[in-house]
Amino acid sequence: MLDYRLITEPDALCNGAHLVSWPGSPLLAQLTLANDQLIDDMAQRALKGTVADTCFGCAPFARITLIPKEEWQDPITDSLTAALRPLCKVPTAPRLLLDASLAADTSAFAQALRFVFNLDWNLEDLGLRRTSVDKPRFQHLDLFCLPGQHEELETRVHQQHVIALGMIAARRLADLPSEQCTPQYVVEEAQRLCVAYPALRCEVLDEKAIVDQGLGLLHAVGKGSSRPPRLLAIHYDGIPEGPVRSYVGKGITFDTGGLWLKEGAGMYTMKYDMCGAANVLGLMQSIAALALPVRVMGVLALAENAIGPEAMQPGSVARACNGMTVEINNTDAEGRLVLADAIAWASQRHPKTQYIIDMATLTGAVVKALGYELSGLMTQDETLREHLIHAGKKSGDEVWSLPLDARLKKQTDSAIADLCNTPTNNAAISASAAWLLHHFCPPEIPWAHLDVSGTALWREGGRSVASGRPIPLLMQHLLNDLAEDGR
């Protein structure tokens, strides 16, 4: 991970760095440049709403960038990160000096900070492409703050650094090609990561245990593949006893659509259909790295939705581990099946769970509704809804609530089973999936569903890579939760 430090005045280590600040910053008043007029000229451009940037005449720095003040405090459009992104593609210097004096406590700065820390991972790190020259990267991050900001900022930066650690773990796993990233590989990778944290332990159900414990929906999805399904539970005991908070992730390591076969173009990014599970793994790593005083369980429902002699068929009926039956009228709606079993299993594993939050790249419909910036939130628990919305705004990893009530009942009616997995009228697809899922969490346990189909990937230049969302949202929600408990 990128090395960082907090400073209250620039020192010799900052020489040769790329300085990023804002017009009128107290940092600029401390600078002694060879060109005394440079900062004034750049500030005038930035005050007019333009990013001012130069690599010339800025000694002792290698580069100076002034970003308009309003962009440092914009919580909606992520404009600070958008301004930083092209600057960081090919760094001019190995060291970045980032001014934190204005926006240290804003969601815009939290997003920008996570972006910088996440620069530590890119697709070239997979080692799958020959490159003649290693791309330059930032090696050090200096954060300038005022003396009175130092203590609070130190805590905030450490939290974002650890959140980015989990995001990178999730992104690294999700970016892998699916022929490597199988259900068993995810299990082994989780076990490898957990070795570094004594408070983490893994519990694995193989294909036999999945059948023996009655997870018929997970079995139905995974049985068509030569790479059998797994259920992985990662337990974190930051305190010896107390309620458990549970997170469940959809882990379809590749989704062909099954016998309801996708078109080729729609299948291309389906290695990312396990981002929910990858993000649960990254979340657990972040929780353990912060040594939070809490008990948590992360459940990864892992399967490959493939075509084969044993593949589930439209019209099949499968039974979940809570006894409910589901008619599978669309084999390409497999994510809600594995989630349903995992949610039910999690509620049985810890009957006094404080809450269950699931996350999944579940429906394209949520992208049509909310685009690529907002995750869809569906819950019937008003407290949990309020807390997640607040955490989203504070972290900059926002959610938008969609309706979930009995008016959706007809969307999951089946003539042959308790439920069907997709509505036959092709309406309210995202909310209908959530309505199906709510049957698998006991009413006494607060539950929320996050559809991250739009946010789990970062799209740029016609390409998609894993984003690590909604880890920032869930970490902020947990930190808020613990603060309310006085921990």
PDB file of N, CA, C and O in Angstrom, residues 400-469:
ATOM      1  N   TRP A 400     -29.429   4.760  -2.911  1.00  0.00           N
ATOM      2  CA  TRP A 400     -30.739   5.365  -3.128  1.00  0.00           C
ATOM      3  C   TRP A 400     -31.784   4.288  -2.842  1.00  0.00           C
ATOM      4  O   TRP A 400     -31.711   3.189  -3.354  1.00  0.00           O
ATOM      5  N   SER A 401     -32.747   4.646  -2.001  1.00  0.00           N
ATOM      6  CA  SER A 401     -33.730   3.666  -1.549  1.00  0.00           C
ATOM      7  C   SER A 401     -34.828   3.455  -2.582  1.00  0.00           C
ATOM      8  O   SER A 401     -35.383   4.410  -3.127  1.00  0.00           O
ATOM      9  N   LEU A 402     -35.134   2.189  -2.834  1.00  0.00           N
ATOM     10  CA  LEU A 402     -36.223   1.787  -3.724  1.00  0.00           C
ATOM     11  C   LEU A 402     -37.308   1.100  -2.901  1.00  0.00           C
ATOM     12  O   LEU A 402     -37.036   0.545  -1.834  1.00  0.00           O
ATOM     13  N   PRO A 403     -38.547   1.124  -3.361  1.00  0.00           N
ATOM     14  CA  PRO A 403     -39.656   0.585  -2.552  1.00  0.00           C
ATOM     15  C   PRO A 403     -39.579  -0.927  -2.396  1.00  0.00           C
ATOM     16  O   PRO A 403     -39.089  -1.642  -3.271  1.00  0.00           O
ATOM     17  N   LEU A 404     -40.079  -1.389  -1.250  1.00  0.00           N
ATOM     18  CA  LEU A 404     -40.114  -2.825  -0.975  1.00  0.00           C
ATOM     19  C   LEU A 404     -41.269  -3.097  -0.023  1.00  0.00           C
ATOM     20  O   LEU A 404     -41.146  -2.910   1.192  1.00  0.00           O
ATOM     21  N   ASP A 405     -42.402  -3.513  -0.573  1.00  0.00           N
ATOM     22  CA  ASP A 405     -43.551  -3.826   0.277  1.00  0.00           C
ATOM     23  C   ASP A 405     -44.438  -4.850  -0.431  1.00  0.00           C
ATOM     24  O   ASP A 405     -44.114  -5.347  -1.512  1.00  0.00           O
ATOM     25  N   ALA A 406     -45.563  -5.165   0.192  1.00  0.00           N
ATOM     26  CA  ALA A 406     -46.421  -6.265  -0.260  1.00  0.00           C
ATOM     27  C   ALA A 406     -47.037  -6.035  -1.633  1.00  0.00           C
ATOM     28  O   ALA A 406     -47.600  -6.972  -2.220  1.00  0.00           O
ATOM     29  N   ARG A 407     -46.942  -4.826  -2.166  1.00  0.00           N
ATOM     30  CA  ARG A 407     -47.444  -4.606  -3.521  1.00  0.00           C
ATOM     31  C   ARG A 407     -46.641  -5.388  -4.558  1.00  0.00           C
ATOM     32  O   ARG A 407     -47.074  -5.547  -5.702  1.00  0.00           O
ATOM     33  N   LEU A 408     -45.469  -5.890  -4.149  1.00  0.00           N
ATOM     34  CA  LEU A 408     -44.635  -6.685  -5.051  1.00  0.00           C
ATOM     35  C   LEU A 408     -44.952  -8.182  -4.976  1.00  0.00           C
ATOM     36  O   LEU A 408     -44.338  -8.973  -5.685  1.00  0.00           O
ATOM     37  N   LYS A 409     -45.878  -8.562  -4.115  1.00  0.00           N
ATOM     38  CA  LYS A 409     -46.133  -9.980  -3.869  1.00  0.00           C
ATOM     39  C   LYS A 409     -46.433 -10.757  -5.142  1.00  0.00           C
ATOM     40  O   LYS A 409     -45.926 -11.872  -5.345  1.00  0.00           O
ATOM     41  N   LYS A 410     -47.231 -10.191  -6.011  1.00  0.00           N
ATOM     42  CA  LYS A 410     -47.612 -10.920  -7.231  1.00  0.00           C
ATOM     43  C   LYS A 410     -46.422 -11.175  -8.148  1.00  0.00           C
ATOM     44  O   LYS A 410     -46.470 -12.040  -9.019  1.00  0.00           O
ATOM     45  N   GLN A 411     -45.335 -10.404  -7.953  1.00  0.00           N
ATOM     46  CA  GLN A 411     -44.158 -10.558  -8.802  1.00  0.00           C
ATOM     47  C   GLN A 411     -43.413 -11.866  -8.536  1.00  0.00           C
ATOM     48  O   GLN A 411     -42.599 -12.289  -9.366  1.00  0.00           O
ATOM     49  N   THR A 412     -43.649 -12.480  -7.385  1.00  0.00           N
ATOM     50  CA  THR A 412     -42.955 -13.734  -7.062  1.00  0.00           C
ATOM     51  C   THR A 412     -43.925 -14.893  -6.856  1.00  0.00           C
ATOM     52  O   THR A 412     -43.536 -15.937  -6.329  1.00  0.00           O
ATOM     53  N   ASP A 413     -45.173 -14.721  -7.289  1.00  0.00           N
ATOM     54  CA  ASP A 413     -46.149 -15.809  -7.153  1.00  0.00           C
ATOM     55  C   ASP A 413     -45.809 -16.953  -8.102  1.00  0.00           C
ATOM     56  O   ASP A 413     -45.398 -16.736  -9.246  1.00  0.00           O
ATOM     57  N   SER A 414     -45.991 -18.167  -7.610  1.00  0.00           N
ATOM     58  CA  SER A 414     -45.785 -19.373  -8.419  1.00  0.00           C
ATOM     59  C   SER A 414     -46.958 -20.310  -8.221  1.00  0.00           C
ATOM     60  O   SER A 414     -47.493 -20.439  -7.118  1.00  0.00           O
ATOM     61  N   ALA A 415     -47.349 -21.002  -9.292  1.00  0.00           N
ATOM     62  CA  ALA A 415     -48.453 -21.961  -9.187  1.00  0.00           C
ATOM     63  C   ALA A 415     -48.001 -23.287  -8.604  1.00  0.00           C
ATOM     64  O   ALA A 415     -48.821 -24.085  -8.157  1.00  0.00           O
ATOM     65  N   ILE A 416     -46.682 -23.531  -8.578  1.00  0.00           N
ATOM     66  CA  ILE A 416     -46.176 -24.845  -8.200  1.00  0.00           C
ATOM     67  C   ILE A 416     -45.302 -24.814  -6.950  1.00  0.00           C
ATOM     68  O   ILE A 416     -45.119 -25.838  -6.288  1.00  0.00           O
ATOM     69  N   ALA A 417     -44.773 -23.644  -6.601  1.00  0.00           N
ATOM     70  CA  ALA A 417     -43.847 -23.537  -5.478  1.00  0.00           C
ATOM     71  C   ALA A 417     -44.218 -22.342  -4.611  1.00  0.00           C
ATOM     72  O   ALA A 417     -45.158 -21.595  -4.907  1.00  0.00           O
ATOM     73  N   ASP A 418     -43.483 -22.165  -3.522  1.00  0.00           N
ATOM     74  CA  ASP A 418     -43.748 -21.024  -2.635  1.00  0.00           C
ATOM     75  C   ASP A 418     -43.494 -19.696  -3.352  1.00  0.00           C
ATOM     76  O   ASP A 418     -44.192 -18.711  -3.124  1.00  0.00           O
ATOM     77  N   LEU A 419     -42.483 -19.690  -4.215  1.00  0.00           N
ATOM     78  CA  LEU A 419     -42.068 -18.470  -4.899  1.00  0.00           C
ATOM     79  C   LEU A 419     -41.565 -18.822  -6.293  1.00  0.00           C
ATOM     80  O   LEU A 419     -41.203 -19.979  -6.548  1.00  0.00           O
ATOM     81  N   CYS A 420     -41.520 -17.817  -7.183  1.00  0.00           N
ATOM     82  CA  CYS A 420     -40.783 -17.985  -8.432  1.00  0.00           C
ATOM     83  C   CYS A 420     -39.663 -16.948  -8.450  1.00  0.00           C
ATOM     84  O   CYS A 420     -39.748 -15.912  -7.789  1.00  0.00           O
ATOM     85  N   ASN A 421     -38.604 -17.224  -9.193  1.00  0.00           N
ATOM     86  CA  ASN A 421     -37.423 -16.367  -9.055  1.00  0.00           C
ATOM     87  C   ASN A 421     -37.438 -15.118  -9.920  1.00  0.00           C
ATOM     88  O   ASN A 421     -36.627 -14.226  -9.704  1.00  0.00           O
ATOM     89  N   THR A 422     -38.351 -15.003 -10.895  1.00  0.00           N
ATOM     90  CA  THR A 422     -38.462 -13.757 -11.664  1.00  0.00           C
ATOM     91  C   THR A 422     -39.924 -13.489 -11.989  1.00  0.00           C
ATOM     92  O   THR A 422     -40.703 -14.417 -12.206  1.00  0.00           O
ATOM     93  N   PRO A 423     -40.284 -12.204 -12.058  1.00  0.00           N
ATOM     94  CA  PRO A 423     -41.656 -11.874 -12.450  1.00  0.00           C
ATOM     95  C   PRO A 423     -41.877 -12.152 -13.928  1.00  0.00           C
ATOM     96  O   PRO A 423     -40.997 -11.907 -14.755  1.00  0.00           O
ATOM     97  N   THR A 424     -43.038 -12.657 -14.260  1.00  0.00           N
ATOM     98  CA  THR A 424     -43.337 -12.981 -15.654  1.00  0.00           C
ATOM     99  C   THR A 424     -43.682 -11.738 -16.468  1.00  0.00           C
ATOM    100  O   THR A 424     -43.687 -11.787 -17.703  1.00  0.00           O
ATOM    101  N   ASN A 425     -43.967 -10.608 -15.793  1.00  0.00           N
ATOM    102  CA  ASN A 425     -44.343  -9.388 -16.524  1.00  0.00           C
ATOM    103  C   ASN A 425     -43.168  -8.450 -16.770  1.00  0.00           C
ATOM    104  O   ASN A 425     -43.344  -7.359 -17.297  1.00  0.00           O
ATOM    105  N   ASN A 426     -41.960  -8.864 -16.338  1.00  0.00           N
ATOM    106  CA  ASN A 426     -40.744  -8.093 -16.601  1.00  0.00           C
ATOM    107  C   ASN A 426     -40.806  -6.679 -16.014  1.00  0.00           C
ATOM    108  O   ASN A 426     -40.192  -5.745 -16.529  1.00  0.00           O
ATOM    109  N   ALA A 427     -41.526  -6.519 -14.917  1.00  0.00           N
ATOM    110  CA  ALA A 427     -41.679  -5.214 -14.278  1.00  0.00           C
ATOM    111  C   ALA A 427     -41.022  -5.212 -12.902  1.00  0.00           C
ATOM    112  O   ALA A 427     -40.960  -6.245 -12.230  1.00  0.00           O
ATOM    113  N   ALA A 428     -40.552  -4.038 -12.482  1.00  0.00           N
ATOM    114  CA  ALA A 428     -39.967  -3.849 -11.145  1.00  0.00           C
ATOM    115  C   ALA A 428     -38.949  -4.948 -10.833  1.00  0.00           C
ATOM    116  O   ALA A 428     -38.968  -5.558  -9.760  1.00  0.00           O
ATOM    117  N   ILE A 429     -38.033  -5.182 -11.769  1.00  0.00           N
ATOM    118  CA  ILE A 429     -37.116  -6.312 -11.664  1.00  0.00           C
ATOM    119  C   ILE A 429     -36.261  -6.230 -10.392  1.00  0.00           C
ATOM    120  O   ILE A 429     -36.110  -7.222  -9.668  1.00  0.00           O
ATOM    121  N   SER A 430     -35.700  -5.068 -10.099  1.00  0.00           N
ATOM    122  CA  SER A 430     -34.804  -4.946  -8.945  1.00  0.00           C
ATOM    123  C   SER A 430     -35.554  -5.132  -7.640  1.00  0.00           C
ATOM    124  O   SER A 430     -35.114  -5.875  -6.755  1.00  0.00           O
ATOM    125  N   ALA A 431     -36.693  -4.458  -7.511  1.00  0.00           N
ATOM    126  CA  ALA A 431     -37.473  -4.571  -6.281  1.00  0.00           C
ATOM    127  C   ALA A 431     -38.081  -5.960  -6.137  1.00  0.00           C
ATOM    128  O   ALA A 431     -38.210  -6.478  -5.018  1.00  0.00           O
ATOM    129  N   SER A 432     -38.443  -6.578  -7.254  1.00  0.00           N
ATOM    130  CA  SER A 432     -39.005  -7.934  -7.193  1.00  0.00           C
ATOM    131  C   SER A 432     -37.967  -8.928  -6.679  1.00  0.00           C
ATOM    132  O   SER A 432     -38.291  -9.846  -5.912  1.00  0.00           O
ATOM    133  N   ALA A 433     -36.713  -8.766  -7.110  1.00  0.00           N
ATOM    134  CA  ALA A 433     -35.649  -9.629  -6.605  1.00  0.00           C
ATOM    135  C   ALA A 433     -35.487  -9.455  -5.102  1.00  0.00           C
ATOM    136  O   ALA A 433     -35.309 -10.430  -4.356  1.00  0.00           O
ATOM    137  N   ALA A 434     -35.551  -8.207  -4.639  1.00  0.00           N
ATOM    138  CA  ALA A 434     -35.436  -7.956  -3.200  1.00  0.00           C
ATOM    139  C   ALA A 434     -36.631  -8.538  -2.446  1.00  0.00           C
ATOM    140  O   ALA A 434     -36.482  -9.046  -1.328  1.00  0.00           O
ATOM    141  N   TRP A 435     -37.813  -8.479  -3.059  1.00  0.00           N
ATOM    142  CA  TRP A 435     -38.989  -9.052  -2.415  1.00  0.00           C
ATOM    143  C   TRP A 435     -38.822 -10.563  -2.250  1.00  0.00           C
ATOM    144  O   TRP A 435     -39.200 -11.127  -1.212  1.00  0.00           O
ATOM    145  N   LEU A 436     -38.263 -11.211  -3.250  1.00  0.00           N
ATOM    146  CA  LEU A 436     -37.957 -12.636  -3.112  1.00  0.00           C
ATOM    147  C   LEU A 436     -37.002 -12.858  -1.935  1.00  0.00           C
ATOM    148  O   LEU A 436     -37.242 -13.714  -1.082  1.00  0.00           O
ATOM    149  N   LEU A 437     -35.947 -12.064  -1.868  1.00  0.00           N
ATOM    150  CA  LEU A 437     -34.917 -12.272  -0.850  1.00  0.00           C
ATOM    151  C   LEU A 437     -35.440 -12.059   0.554  1.00  0.00           C
ATOM    152  O   LEU A 437     -34.986 -12.736   1.498  1.00  0.00           O
ATOM    153  N   HIS A 438     -36.389 -11.149   0.739  1.00  0.00           N
ATOM    154  CA  HIS A 438     -36.821 -10.846   2.104  1.00  0.00           C
ATOM    155  C   HIS A 438     -37.495 -12.046   2.776  1.00  0.00           C
ATOM    156  O   HIS A 438     -37.537 -12.120   4.002  1.00  0.00           O
ATOM    157  N   HIS A 439     -37.974 -12.996   1.970  1.00  0.00           N
ATOM    158  CA  HIS A 439     -38.580 -14.201   2.547  1.00  0.00           C
ATOM    159  C   HIS A 439     -37.562 -15.084   3.269  1.00  0.00           C
ATOM    160  O   HIS A 439     -37.949 -15.982   4.030  1.00  0.00           O
ATOM    161  N   PHE A 440     -36.285 -14.864   3.025  1.00  0.00           N
ATOM    162  CA  PHE A 440     -35.260 -15.771   3.543  1.00  0.00           C
ATOM    163  C   PHE A 440     -34.536 -15.210   4.770  1.00  0.00           C
ATOM    164  O   PHE A 440     -33.612 -15.841   5.285  1.00  0.00           O
ATOM    165  N   CYS A 441     -34.960 -14.048   5.219  1.00  0.00           N
ATOM    166  CA  CYS A 441     -34.433 -13.481   6.462  1.00  0.00           C
ATOM    167  C   CYS A 441     -35.584 -13.418   7.459  1.00  0.00           C
ATOM    168  O   CYS A 441     -36.615 -12.799   7.167  1.00  0.00           O
ATOM    169  N   PRO A 442     -35.452 -14.019   8.629  1.00  0.00           N
ATOM    170  CA  PRO A 442     -36.529 -13.962   9.619  1.00  0.00           C
ATOM    171  C   PRO A 442     -36.911 -12.520   9.936  1.00  0.00           C
ATOM    172  O   PRO A 442     -36.041 -11.641   9.983  1.00  0.00           O
ATOM    173  N   PRO A 443     -38.198 -12.242  10.154  1.00  0.00           N
ATOM    174  CA  PRO A 443     -38.642 -10.857  10.342  1.00  0.00           C
ATOM    175  C   PRO A 443     -38.037 -10.167  11.558  1.00  0.00           C
ATOM    176  O   PRO A 443     -37.983  -8.938  11.593  1.00  0.00           O
ATOM    177  N   GLU A 444     -37.566 -10.948  12.517  1.00  0.00           N
ATOM    178  CA  GLU A 444     -36.979 -10.330  13.708  1.00  0.00           C
ATOM    179  C   GLU A 444     -35.549  -9.837  13.483  1.00  0.00           C
ATOM    180  O   GLU A 444     -34.986  -9.139  14.336  1.00  0.00           O
ATOM    181  N   ILE A 445     -34.942 -10.180  12.350  1.00  0.00           N
ATOM    182  CA  ILE A 445     -33.585  -9.729  12.039  1.00  0.00           C
ATOM    183  C   ILE A 445     -33.666  -8.615  10.996  1.00  0.00           C
ATOM    184  O   ILE A 445     -34.156  -8.837   9.882  1.00  0.00           O
ATOM    185  N   PRO A 446     -33.181  -7.406  11.300  1.00  0.00           N
ATOM    186  CA  PRO A 446     -33.146  -6.348  10.282  1.00  0.00           C
ATOM    187  C   PRO A 446     -32.296  -6.790   9.087  1.00  0.00           C
ATOM    188  O   PRO A 446     -31.219  -7.358   9.257  1.00  0.00           O
ATOM    189  N   TRP A 447     -32.800  -6.506   7.906  1.00  0.00           N
ATOM    190  CA  TRP A 447     -32.123  -6.959   6.679  1.00  0.00           C
ATOM    191  C   TRP A 447     -32.194  -5.860   5.625  1.00  0.00           C
ATOM    192  O   TRP A 447     -33.185  -5.136   5.523  1.00  0.00           O
ATOM    193  N   ALA A 448     -31.116  -5.733   4.863  1.00  0.00           N
ATOM    194  CA  ALA A 448     -31.094  -4.789   3.737  1.00  0.00           C
ATOM    195  C   ALA A 448     -30.389  -5.430   2.562  1.00  0.00           C
ATOM    196  O   ALA A 448     -29.450  -6.216   2.728  1.00  0.00           O
ATOM    197  N   HIS A 449     -30.834  -5.077   1.375  1.00  0.00           N
ATOM    198  CA  HIS A 449     -30.262  -5.581   0.133  1.00  0.00           C
ATOM    199  C   HIS A 449     -29.662  -4.421  -0.644  1.00  0.00           C
ATOM    200  O   HIS A 449     -30.305  -3.377  -0.834  1.00  0.00           O
ATOM    201  N   LEU A 450     -28.414  -4.570  -1.083  1.00  0.00           N
ATOM    202  CA  LEU A 450     -27.733  -3.570  -1.896  1.00  0.00           C
ATOM    203  C   LEU A 450     -27.506  -4.144  -3.286  1.00  0.00           C
ATOM    204  O   LEU A 450     -26.784  -5.133  -3.443  1.00  0.00           O
ATOM    205  N   ASP A 451     -28.138  -3.548  -4.279  1.00  0.00           N
ATOM    206  CA  ASP A 451     -27.905  -3.936  -5.673  1.00  0.00           C
ATOM    207  C   ASP A 451     -26.830  -3.003  -6.221  1.00  0.00           C
ATOM    208  O   ASP A 451     -27.065  -1.815  -6.442  1.00  0.00           O
ATOM    209  N   VAL A 452     -25.638  -3.556  -6.427  1.00  0.00           N
ATOM    210  CA  VAL A 452     -24.480  -2.751  -6.818  1.00  0.00           C
ATOM    211  C   VAL A 452     -24.086  -2.987  -8.276  1.00  0.00           C
ATOM    212  O   VAL A 452     -22.933  -2.800  -8.661  1.00  0.00           O
ATOM    213  N   SER A 453     -25.061  -3.360  -9.092  1.00  0.00           N
ATOM    214  CA  SER A 453     -24.760  -3.624 -10.503  1.00  0.00           C
ATOM    215  C   SER A 453     -24.148  -2.414 -11.195  1.00  0.00           C
ATOM    216  O   SER A 453     -23.315  -2.563 -12.094  1.00  0.00           O
ATOM    217  N   GLY A 454     -24.548  -1.217 -10.793  1.00  0.00           N
ATOM    218  CA  GLY A 454     -24.010  -0.019 -11.420  1.00  0.00           C
ATOM    219  C   GLY A 454     -22.730   0.480 -10.803  1.00  0.00           C
ATOM    220  O   GLY A 454     -21.944   1.169 -11.454  1.00  0.00           O
ATOM    221  N   THR A 455     -22.491   0.164  -9.535  1.00  0.00           N
ATOM    222  CA  THR A 455     -21.383   0.766  -8.791  1.00  0.00           C
ATOM    223  C   THR A 455     -20.213  -0.168  -8.533  1.00  0.00           C
ATOM    224  O   THR A 455     -19.123   0.297  -8.188  1.00  0.00           O
ATOM    225  N   ALA A 456     -20.391  -1.460  -8.688  1.00  0.00           N
ATOM    226  CA  ALA A 456     -19.312  -2.410  -8.391  1.00  0.00           C
ATOM    227  C   ALA A 456     -18.186  -2.345  -9.408  1.00  0.00           C
ATOM    228  O   ALA A 456     -17.087  -2.851  -9.156  1.00  0.00           O
ATOM    229  N   LEU A 457     -18.463  -1.711 -10.565  1.00  0.00           N
ATOM    230  CA  LEU A 457     -17.443  -1.553 -11.600  1.00  0.00           C
ATOM    231  C   LEU A 457     -17.168  -0.074 -11.840  1.00  0.00           C
ATOM    232  O   LEU A 457     -18.064   0.763 -11.724  1.00  0.00           O
ATOM    233  N   TRP A 458     -15.916   0.212 -12.169  1.00  0.00           N
ATOM    234  CA  TRP A 458     -15.545   1.551 -12.634  1.00  0.00           C
ATOM    235  C   TRP A 458     -15.383   1.467 -14.141  1.00  0.00           C
ATOM    236  O   TRP A 458     -14.657   0.617 -14.655  1.00  0.00           O
ATOM    237  N   ARG A 459     -16.065   2.345 -14.860  1.00  0.00           N
ATOM    238  CA  ARG A 459     -16.068   2.306 -16.325  1.00  0.00           C
ATOM    239  C   ARG A 459     -15.364   3.539 -16.860  1.00  0.00           C
ATOM    240  O   ARG A 459     -15.730   4.671 -16.542  1.00  0.00           O
ATOM    241  N   GLU A 460     -14.357   3.306 -17.695  1.00  0.00           N
ATOM    242  CA  GLU A 460     -13.613   4.412 -18.279  1.00  0.00           C
ATOM    243  C   GLU A 460     -13.050   3.962 -19.620  1.00  0.00           C
ATOM    244  O   GLU A 460     -12.479   2.879 -19.731  1.00  0.00           O
ATOM    245  N   GLY A 461     -13.227   4.791 -20.624  1.00  0.00           N
ATOM    246  CA  GLY A 461     -12.681   4.483 -21.936  1.00  0.00           C
ATOM    247  C   GLY A 461     -13.235   3.203 -22.533  1.00  0.00           C
ATOM    248  O   GLY A 461     -12.533   2.510 -23.271  1.00  0.00           O
ATOM    249  N   GLY A 462     -14.494   2.897 -22.233  1.00  0.00           N
ATOM    250  CA  GLY A 462     -15.120   1.705 -22.786  1.00  0.00           C
ATOM    251  C   GLY A 462     -14.715   0.411 -22.109  1.00  0.00           C
ATOM    252  O   GLY A 462     -15.089  -0.675 -22.558  1.00  0.00           O
ATOM    253  N   ARG A 463     -13.977   0.495 -20.999  1.00  0.00           N
ATOM    254  CA  ARG A 463     -13.549  -0.701 -20.279  1.00  0.00           C
ATOM    255  C   ARG A 463     -14.060  -0.668 -18.847  1.00  0.00           C
ATOM    256  O   ARG A 463     -14.290   0.406 -18.287  1.00  0.00           O
ATOM    257  N   SER A 464     -14.204  -1.845 -18.284  1.00  0.00           N
ATOM    258  CA  SER A 464     -14.699  -1.948 -16.920  1.00  0.00           C
ATOM    259  C   SER A 464     -13.676  -2.654 -16.040  1.00  0.00           C
ATOM    260  O   SER A 464     -13.058  -3.637 -16.459  1.00  0.00           O
ATOM    261  N   VAL A 465     -13.510  -2.151 -14.835  1.00  0.00           N
ATOM    262  CA  VAL A 465     -12.694  -2.812 -13.818  1.00  0.00           C
ATOM    263  C   VAL A 465     -13.448  -2.732 -12.500  1.00  0.00           C
ATOM    264  O   VAL A 465     -14.342  -1.903 -12.323  1.00  0.00           O
ATOM    265  N   ALA A 466     -13.095  -3.589 -11.568  1.00  0.00           N
ATOM    266  CA  ALA A 466     -13.765  -3.596 -10.271  1.00  0.00           C
ATOM    267  C   ALA A 466     -13.473  -2.303  -9.522  1.00  0.00           C
ATOM    268  O   ALA A 466     -12.376  -1.751  -9.602  1.00  0.00           O
ATOM    269  N   SER A 467     -14.462  -1.811  -8.779  1.00  0.00           N
ATOM    270  CA  SER A 467     -14.338  -0.535  -8.071  1.00  0.00           C
ATOM    271  C   SER A 467     -14.092  -0.681  -6.570  1.00  0.00           C
ATOM    272  O   SER A 467     -13.611   0.238  -5.928  1.00  0.00           O
ATOM    273  N   GLY A 468     -14.484  -1.811  -5.988  1.00  0.00           N
ATOM    274  CA  GLY A 468     -14.376  -1.968  -4.539  1.00  0.00           C
ATOM    275  C   GLY A 468     -15.554  -1.400  -3.769  1.00  0.00           C
ATOM    276  O   GLY A 468     -15.580  -1.450  -2.538  1.00  0.00           O
ATOM    277  N   ARG A 469     -16.544  -0.873  -4.459  1.00  0.00           N
ATOM    278  CA  ARG A 469     -17.757  -0.414  -3.781  1.00  0.00           C
ATOM    279  C   ARG A 469     -18.711  -1.582  -3.586  1.00  0.00           C
ATOM    280  O   ARG A 469     -18.744  -2.480  -4.428  1.00  0.00           O
TER     281      ARG A 469
END
